[in-house]
């Protein structure tokens, strides 16, 4: 009888321990027809741990055999992936398919008149912003083949100056995009940024290369997810200033 009780106790302890063991860092990759794969949510429904994919669709997440992963993004159909023994030891692939928005009716009013349609410039030629054109002309021998301007600009420092101007223009564009996406209440009430520091936080966000890459995707869910992480970092930076 004592041996039987000891065996039952040992079996229960082993079972409980086994439920909490076996968790490893799993490596996965999203495979899709689209080239932009950054910012897809990967959520372990059993543990509620979450991560997002990088620009090539790779991700890592803690999981064990039997855990269910939910892969979600606004531009893809959601996918549930059950972790198997093989998934724990090798890279596993998750196929995702874009959501196709069907148009019930297409009305063509008139053809678009542009420099391309008139034959002034060839189709597919790169379009430059003012800062991009200044930098391209100053630094490219292809755009300025008849002179030594690119070489002179390089040694005079004008190319570096125009490159900085181009970066400023890009950041100003990111700031405009943020202003169009979120109002002041979102920063104050949702992200808990003090109202006097909202503008500073926006500058802080657009200085982050990972955030600007996600911002380019225009995936609001991914943008909000990363903004919440940056907001936590920013609040820690400004907190000593607030307490003085």
PDB file of N, CA and C in Angstrom, residues 8 12 16 21 99 125-126 131 156 159 168 204 222 235-236:
ATOM      1  N   UNK A   8       2.046   6.773  -6.868  1.00  0.00           N
ATOM      2  CA  UNK A   8       1.068   7.776  -7.315  1.00  0.00           C
ATOM      3  C   UNK A   8       1.612   9.184  -7.097  1.00  0.00           C
ATOM      4  N   UNK A  12       2.398  11.947 -10.094  1.00  0.00           N
ATOM      5  CA  UNK A  12       1.774  13.277 -10.118  1.00  0.00           C
ATOM      6  C   UNK A  12       2.833  14.372 -10.175  1.00  0.00           C
ATOM      7  N   UNK A  16       3.309  17.102 -13.244  1.00  0.00           N
ATOM      8  CA  UNK A  16       3.264  18.548 -13.057  1.00  0.00           C
ATOM      9  C   UNK A  16       4.552  19.196 -13.523  1.00  0.00           C
ATOM     10  N   UNK A  21       8.025  22.010 -18.034  1.00  0.00           N
ATOM     11  CA  UNK A  21       9.301  21.849 -18.703  1.00  0.00           C
ATOM     12  C   UNK A  21       9.075  21.722 -20.195  1.00  0.00           C
ATOM     13  N   UNK A  99      -4.707  39.152 -47.667  1.00  0.00           N
ATOM     14  CA  UNK A  99      -6.147  39.364 -47.787  1.00  0.00           C
ATOM     15  C   UNK A  99      -6.414  40.176 -49.042  1.00  0.00           C
ATOM     16  N   UNK A 125      10.574  55.607 -64.207  1.00  0.00           N
ATOM     17  CA  UNK A 125      11.725  56.389 -63.771  1.00  0.00           C
ATOM     18  C   UNK A 125      11.514  56.857 -62.333  1.00  0.00           C
ATOM     19  N   UNK A 126      12.588  56.831 -61.549  1.00  0.00           N
ATOM     20  CA  UNK A 126      12.496  57.204 -60.127  1.00  0.00           C
ATOM     21  C   UNK A 126      12.067  58.650 -59.988  1.00  0.00           C
ATOM     22  N   UNK A 131      14.764  67.402 -51.802  1.00  0.00           N
ATOM     23  CA  UNK A 131      16.033  67.087 -51.137  1.00  0.00           C
ATOM     24  C   UNK A 131      16.734  65.911 -51.802  1.00  0.00           C
ATOM     25  N   UNK A 156      34.301  69.298 -50.802  1.00  0.00           N
ATOM     26  CA  UNK A 156      33.894  70.557 -50.168  1.00  0.00           C
ATOM     27  C   UNK A 156      32.939  70.331 -48.998  1.00  0.00           C
ATOM     28  N   UNK A 159      28.145  67.509 -50.378  1.00  0.00           N
ATOM     29  CA  UNK A 159      27.413  66.246 -50.476  1.00  0.00           C
ATOM     30  C   UNK A 159      26.945  65.783 -49.096  1.00  0.00           C
ATOM     31  N   UNK A 168      16.823  64.901 -42.787  1.00  0.00           N
ATOM     32  CA  UNK A 168      15.872  65.773 -42.091  1.00  0.00           C
ATOM     33  C   UNK A 168      14.519  65.742 -42.781  1.00  0.00           C
ATOM     34  N   UNK A 204      11.727  61.321 -30.709  1.00  0.00           N
ATOM     35  CA  UNK A 204      12.418  60.142 -30.180  1.00  0.00           C
ATOM     36  C   UNK A 204      12.057  58.905 -31.009  1.00  0.00           C
ATOM     37  N   UNK A 222       1.003  47.135 -35.990  1.00  0.00           N
ATOM     38  CA  UNK A 222       2.428  46.987 -35.702  1.00  0.00           C
ATOM     39  C   UNK A 222       3.025  48.291 -35.194  1.00  0.00           C
ATOM     40  N   UNK A 235       9.468  57.254 -21.239  1.00  0.00           N
ATOM     41  CA  UNK A 235       9.009  57.668 -19.909  1.00  0.00           C
ATOM     42  C   UNK A 235      10.110  57.464 -18.880  1.00  0.00           C
ATOM     43  N   UNK A 236      10.874  56.369 -19.019  1.00  0.00           N
ATOM     44  CA  UNK A 236      11.991  56.130 -18.101  1.00  0.00           C
ATOM     45  C   UNK A 236      13.064  57.204 -18.249  1.00  0.00           C
TER      46      UNK A 236
END
